[in-house]
Amino acid sequence: MSVHSSISIIVMLIASLAAGIDIGGSAAGAPLQPGEEPLGESAFLEAFIATRPPGPATSVVAHDVPGDGGRQIAISWTRSRDDGAGDDDVVGYDILRSTQPGRGYLLIDEVPPGVESYVDTTATDGTTYYYIVRAKDDMQTVDSEPSGPAASRANWFRTRRLNMFIILVLFFSFVLTYIAQARRGKELFVRRIPGLTAVEEAIGRATEMGKPVLYVPGIGEIDNIMTVASLSILTHVAKITARYESPLLVPTARAVVMSAAEEVVKEAYLSVGKPDAYNPDNIRYLSDAQFAFAAAVNGIMLRERPAANLYMGAFWAESLLLAETGFEAGAIQVAGTAMVSQLPFFITACDYTLIGEELYAASAYLSREPKLLGSLKGSDLGKAFVMVAIIVGVIMETAVAFGVAPLTAIADIFRNFFYVAGQ
Amino acid sequence: MNEVSLWTGFWPFTPERFAIWVGAILTLCIYSFLYRDNPFYKFAEHLLVGVSAGYWALIYWNANIVGQLLVPVLRGGVLLPLVPGVLGLLMFTRFFPRFAWISRYAIAFYVGGYAGLAIPSYMQARVLAQVHAAMAPTVSITAALLLIGLICSLLYFFFSREHKGVLGGASRIGIWFLMVGFGASFGYTVMARVSLLIGRMQFLFRDWLGLIR
């Protein structure tokens, strides 16, 4: 027992006496009144336990978390003898940290009773820390001995994400293999996507009517994969409009997307030998603000009256505003997005809709570009892998649920292979 | 609505009251689009586009140029933000057709860097976590339906084979599952939009006209 604890017990005894607790007597030493029972030994013990400090946490160890991105130190300890046993009155532990041994400890967090580890995620890499675990009951606290020094550092490889690494390597090997095959000239089959035929029909109709084609590449940034796919489809659309000499209007909500769209349309016009038909004023930046952009595009639809509206890319709440206005204006409309929440609106208000991955497949289908075709075929193989994994996993889990015990360990390993730790 | 409520809603003339009036009139200008395109809508549309352009220019300036470039470099002495700063400056070469190609490096860096950051996150959140969650024991009709819907929907997005025969049948089931899901999503989102409309109506009838409390 530490000196601190001994002194505490003495103080508590004095306090209990001062409060009038008397073994075999009454409060404040007054004589017993008729019918009054003397305080028993158990009452004294209860009072004593209530005032006795908890046992300290012991064996406090701190070390850098291995295989992480840094800034994390793991602390472990053996819980107080009064946590789940003994007086069983520990209500939790405070975690204290200092950069100097023996002083300057500051509270960084607290954990409930029964816990024997903690990960400090606020460490600065390269700084040495010392930790104390403070056991506490309702009245008092007791500090552990300080831990040894520990410093966090970033590791080159996150071992807890090894499964993610394996899966990514597998996926990219599929993609690269198919890209190599496409580059060697192998014909890679991609099924026909009905919505794409509609794109050509819509542009043809606009040409017949002598009206422009409106292409909205969404309101996502250039880093959004849907925007990238949309620009790829824009290349195809721009080639057709260049051939037909139909005006192509491309309103954008992001400055960088406008720059990229300018490049794409200009090159498309060049590639079909119609550079003079390219009009840079038709590629417009309207606004970064979602509804200001929607209001401006609605205005274009009603004033310039495009006969074909193509919405391809990332859309949010403005999707229905655009598609409904286009419908009212009588334009033929084709949409494509992977935004699940907006697909219902496009499906209801447009003539054709490319659903989810069809948007990405469309860019590969149209361009026949080896990189895109390889990516599409590689992702197909990835999907086949995922489907097989799900079916195998479900069969094993179902067998375990029906009492096939020998499969339990294998099922757990297989399922956990697809679990990726957050940090 | 009566004249008294309008007048009491306007007086005393405070900045807050003025803002409510501006907001209400612009709301009505935008709603006039429900009838047809008209000068009021055009005015509100152009005002909205112009104000938002100025607003976002300031936001970008303060958040990106000042907050992430000027302050760290000039006050903090951190030099790393100069790299994206220079890449950003390259975008201005677009104003000079002869040197416009240089801006492609900035775009390439942006897209490539983001892809590297995003792919592991997407793979984790949208593939592996879903696969992990899908591996549940199929001991009920609901669980069996979930599994069938999942596999058939995945088959619909399989592009390497023509959708004929068994694959065609499965993908047709898949599109039915997708449409049911979209229907539910449609109803859910419409409810959210209706709540937005209610919010605007409350603004008009409570904050502006004072007809409801």
PDB file of C-alpha atoms in Angstrom, chain A residues 18-111:
ATOM      1  CA  ALA A  18     -15.922  13.135  13.341  1.00  0.00           C
ATOM      2  CA  ALA A  19     -19.102  12.304  11.436  1.00  0.00           C
ATOM      3  CA  GLY A  20     -20.287  10.339  14.458  1.00  0.00           C
ATOM      4  CA  ILE A  21     -19.906   6.747  13.272  1.00  0.00           C
ATOM      5  CA  ASP A  22     -19.347   4.602  16.341  1.00  0.00           C
ATOM      6  CA  ILE A  23     -18.858   0.878  16.501  1.00  0.00           C
ATOM      7  CA  GLY A  24     -21.477  -0.511  18.826  1.00  0.00           C
ATOM      8  CA  GLY A  25     -22.642   2.988  19.746  1.00  0.00           C
ATOM      9  CA  SER A  26     -24.761   5.736  18.320  1.00  0.00           C
ATOM     10  CA  ALA A  27     -24.057   8.866  16.394  1.00  0.00           C
ATOM     11  CA  ALA A  28     -21.915  11.467  18.115  1.00  0.00           C
ATOM     12  CA  GLY A  29     -21.451   9.156  21.098  1.00  0.00           C
ATOM     13  CA  ALA A  30     -24.873   9.954  22.502  1.00  0.00           C
ATOM     14  CA  PRO A  31     -26.377   7.282  24.715  1.00  0.00           C
ATOM     15  CA  LEU A  32     -28.714   4.880  23.005  1.00  0.00           C
ATOM     16  CA  GLN A  33     -32.366   5.778  23.206  1.00  0.00           C
ATOM     17  CA  PRO A  34     -34.981   3.136  23.898  1.00  0.00           C
ATOM     18  CA  GLY A  35     -35.589   1.093  20.698  1.00  0.00           C
ATOM     19  CA  GLU A  36     -32.481   2.462  18.978  1.00  0.00           C
ATOM     20  CA  GLU A  37     -30.193  -0.167  17.452  1.00  0.00           C
ATOM     21  CA  PRO A  38     -26.417   0.304  17.673  1.00  0.00           C
ATOM     22  CA  LEU A  39     -24.538   0.644  14.344  1.00  0.00           C
ATOM     23  CA  GLY A  40     -23.186  -2.755  13.339  1.00  0.00           C
ATOM     24  CA  GLU A  41     -19.775  -3.730  11.996  1.00  0.00           C
ATOM     25  CA  SER A  42     -21.111  -3.929   8.407  1.00  0.00           C
ATOM     26  CA  ALA A  43     -22.276  -0.307   8.541  1.00  0.00           C
ATOM     27  CA  PHE A  44     -18.817   0.739   9.578  1.00  0.00           C
ATOM     28  CA  LEU A  45     -17.251  -1.254   6.743  1.00  0.00           C
ATOM     29  CA  GLU A  46     -19.611   0.288   4.219  1.00  0.00           C
ATOM     30  CA  ALA A  47     -18.663   3.741   5.413  1.00  0.00           C
ATOM     31  CA  PHE A  48     -15.001   2.776   5.399  1.00  0.00           C
ATOM     32  CA  ILE A  49     -15.158   1.357   1.854  1.00  0.00           C
ATOM     33  CA  ALA A  50     -16.932   4.473   0.672  1.00  0.00           C
ATOM     34  CA  THR A  51     -14.103   6.620   1.919  1.00  0.00           C
ATOM     35  CA  ARG A  52     -11.199   4.321   0.992  1.00  0.00           C
ATOM     36  CA  PRO A  53      -9.414   5.295  -2.249  1.00  0.00           C
ATOM     37  CA  PRO A  54      -9.478   2.777  -5.100  1.00  0.00           C
ATOM     38  CA  GLY A  55      -6.471   0.630  -5.882  1.00  0.00           C
ATOM     39  CA  PRO A  56      -4.302   2.119  -8.616  1.00  0.00           C
ATOM     40  CA  ALA A  57      -4.017   0.873 -12.203  1.00  0.00           C
ATOM     41  CA  THR A  58      -0.739  -0.971 -12.571  1.00  0.00           C
ATOM     42  CA  SER A  59       1.715  -2.044 -15.277  1.00  0.00           C
ATOM     43  CA  VAL A  60       1.043   1.002 -17.454  1.00  0.00           C
ATOM     44  CA  VAL A  61       2.787   0.544 -20.799  1.00  0.00           C
ATOM     45  CA  ALA A  62       2.809   2.986 -23.734  1.00  0.00           C
ATOM     46  CA  HIS A  63       4.108   2.306 -27.233  1.00  0.00           C
ATOM     47  CA  ASP A  64       3.779   3.556 -30.789  1.00  0.00           C
ATOM     48  CA  VAL A  65       0.951   1.894 -32.722  1.00  0.00           C
ATOM     49  CA  PRO A  66       2.689  -0.241 -35.337  1.00  0.00           C
ATOM     50  CA  GLY A  67       1.751  -0.057 -39.008  1.00  0.00           C
ATOM     51  CA  ASP A  68      -0.187   3.193 -38.831  1.00  0.00           C
ATOM     52  CA  GLY A  69       0.016   6.660 -40.321  1.00  0.00           C
ATOM     53  CA  GLY A  70       1.508   8.154 -37.149  1.00  0.00           C
ATOM     54  CA  ARG A  71       0.077  10.317 -34.350  1.00  0.00           C
ATOM     55  CA  GLN A  72      -1.087   7.266 -32.386  1.00  0.00           C
ATOM     56  CA  ILE A  73       0.271   5.826 -29.130  1.00  0.00           C
ATOM     57  CA  ALA A  74      -1.300   2.765 -27.531  1.00  0.00           C
ATOM     58  CA  ILE A  75      -1.515   2.654 -23.733  1.00  0.00           C
ATOM     59  CA  SER A  76      -2.360  -0.482 -21.785  1.00  0.00           C
ATOM     60  CA  TRP A  77      -2.625  -1.204 -18.094  1.00  0.00           C
ATOM     61  CA  THR A  78      -3.859  -3.702 -15.537  1.00  0.00           C
ATOM     62  CA  ARG A  79      -7.062  -2.432 -14.009  1.00  0.00           C
ATOM     63  CA  SER A  80      -7.471  -1.465 -10.383  1.00  0.00           C
ATOM     64  CA  ARG A  81      -8.013  -4.243  -7.846  1.00  0.00           C
ATOM     65  CA  ASP A  82     -11.305  -2.458  -7.055  1.00  0.00           C
ATOM     66  CA  ASP A  83     -12.533  -2.616 -10.653  1.00  0.00           C
ATOM     67  CA  GLY A  84     -14.824  -5.658 -10.972  1.00  0.00           C
ATOM     68  CA  ALA A  85     -13.453  -7.100  -7.730  1.00  0.00           C
ATOM     69  CA  GLY A  86     -12.434  -5.886  -4.251  1.00  0.00           C
ATOM     70  CA  ASP A  87     -14.568  -2.873  -3.321  1.00  0.00           C
ATOM     71  CA  ASP A  88     -15.784  -2.788  -6.937  1.00  0.00           C
ATOM     72  CA  ASP A  89     -16.343   0.966  -6.785  1.00  0.00           C
ATOM     73  CA  VAL A  90     -14.117   2.209  -9.623  1.00  0.00           C
ATOM     74  CA  VAL A  91     -16.182   4.465 -11.907  1.00  0.00           C
ATOM     75  CA  GLY A  92     -13.551   4.936 -14.610  1.00  0.00           C
ATOM     76  CA  TYR A  93     -10.029   5.986 -15.467  1.00  0.00           C
ATOM     77  CA  ASP A  94      -8.554   9.308 -16.516  1.00  0.00           C
ATOM     78  CA  ILE A  95      -5.736   9.230 -19.068  1.00  0.00           C
ATOM     79  CA  LEU A  96      -3.105  11.876 -18.386  1.00  0.00           C
ATOM     80  CA  ARG A  97      -0.170  12.799 -20.598  1.00  0.00           C
ATOM     81  CA  SER A  98       3.034  14.772 -20.163  1.00  0.00           C
ATOM     82  CA  THR A  99       6.141  15.419 -22.188  1.00  0.00           C
ATOM     83  CA  GLN A 100       8.262  15.288 -19.009  1.00  0.00           C
ATOM     84  CA  PRO A 101       8.447  12.399 -16.574  1.00  0.00           C
ATOM     85  CA  GLY A 102       7.013  13.091 -13.108  1.00  0.00           C
ATOM     86  CA  ARG A 103       5.297  16.443 -13.757  1.00  0.00           C
ATOM     87  CA  GLY A 104       3.073  18.458 -16.015  1.00  0.00           C
ATOM     88  CA  TYR A 105       0.477  15.718 -16.617  1.00  0.00           C
ATOM     89  CA  LEU A 106      -2.681  16.909 -18.339  1.00  0.00           C
ATOM     90  CA  LEU A 107      -5.963  15.063 -18.781  1.00  0.00           C
ATOM     91  CA  ILE A 108      -6.508  13.955 -22.401  1.00  0.00           C
ATOM     92  CA  ASP A 109      -9.437  11.576 -22.045  1.00  0.00           C
ATOM     93  CA  GLU A 110     -11.355   9.259 -19.759  1.00  0.00           C
ATOM     94  CA  VAL A 111     -12.520   5.687 -20.172  1.00  0.00           C
TER      95      VAL A 111
END
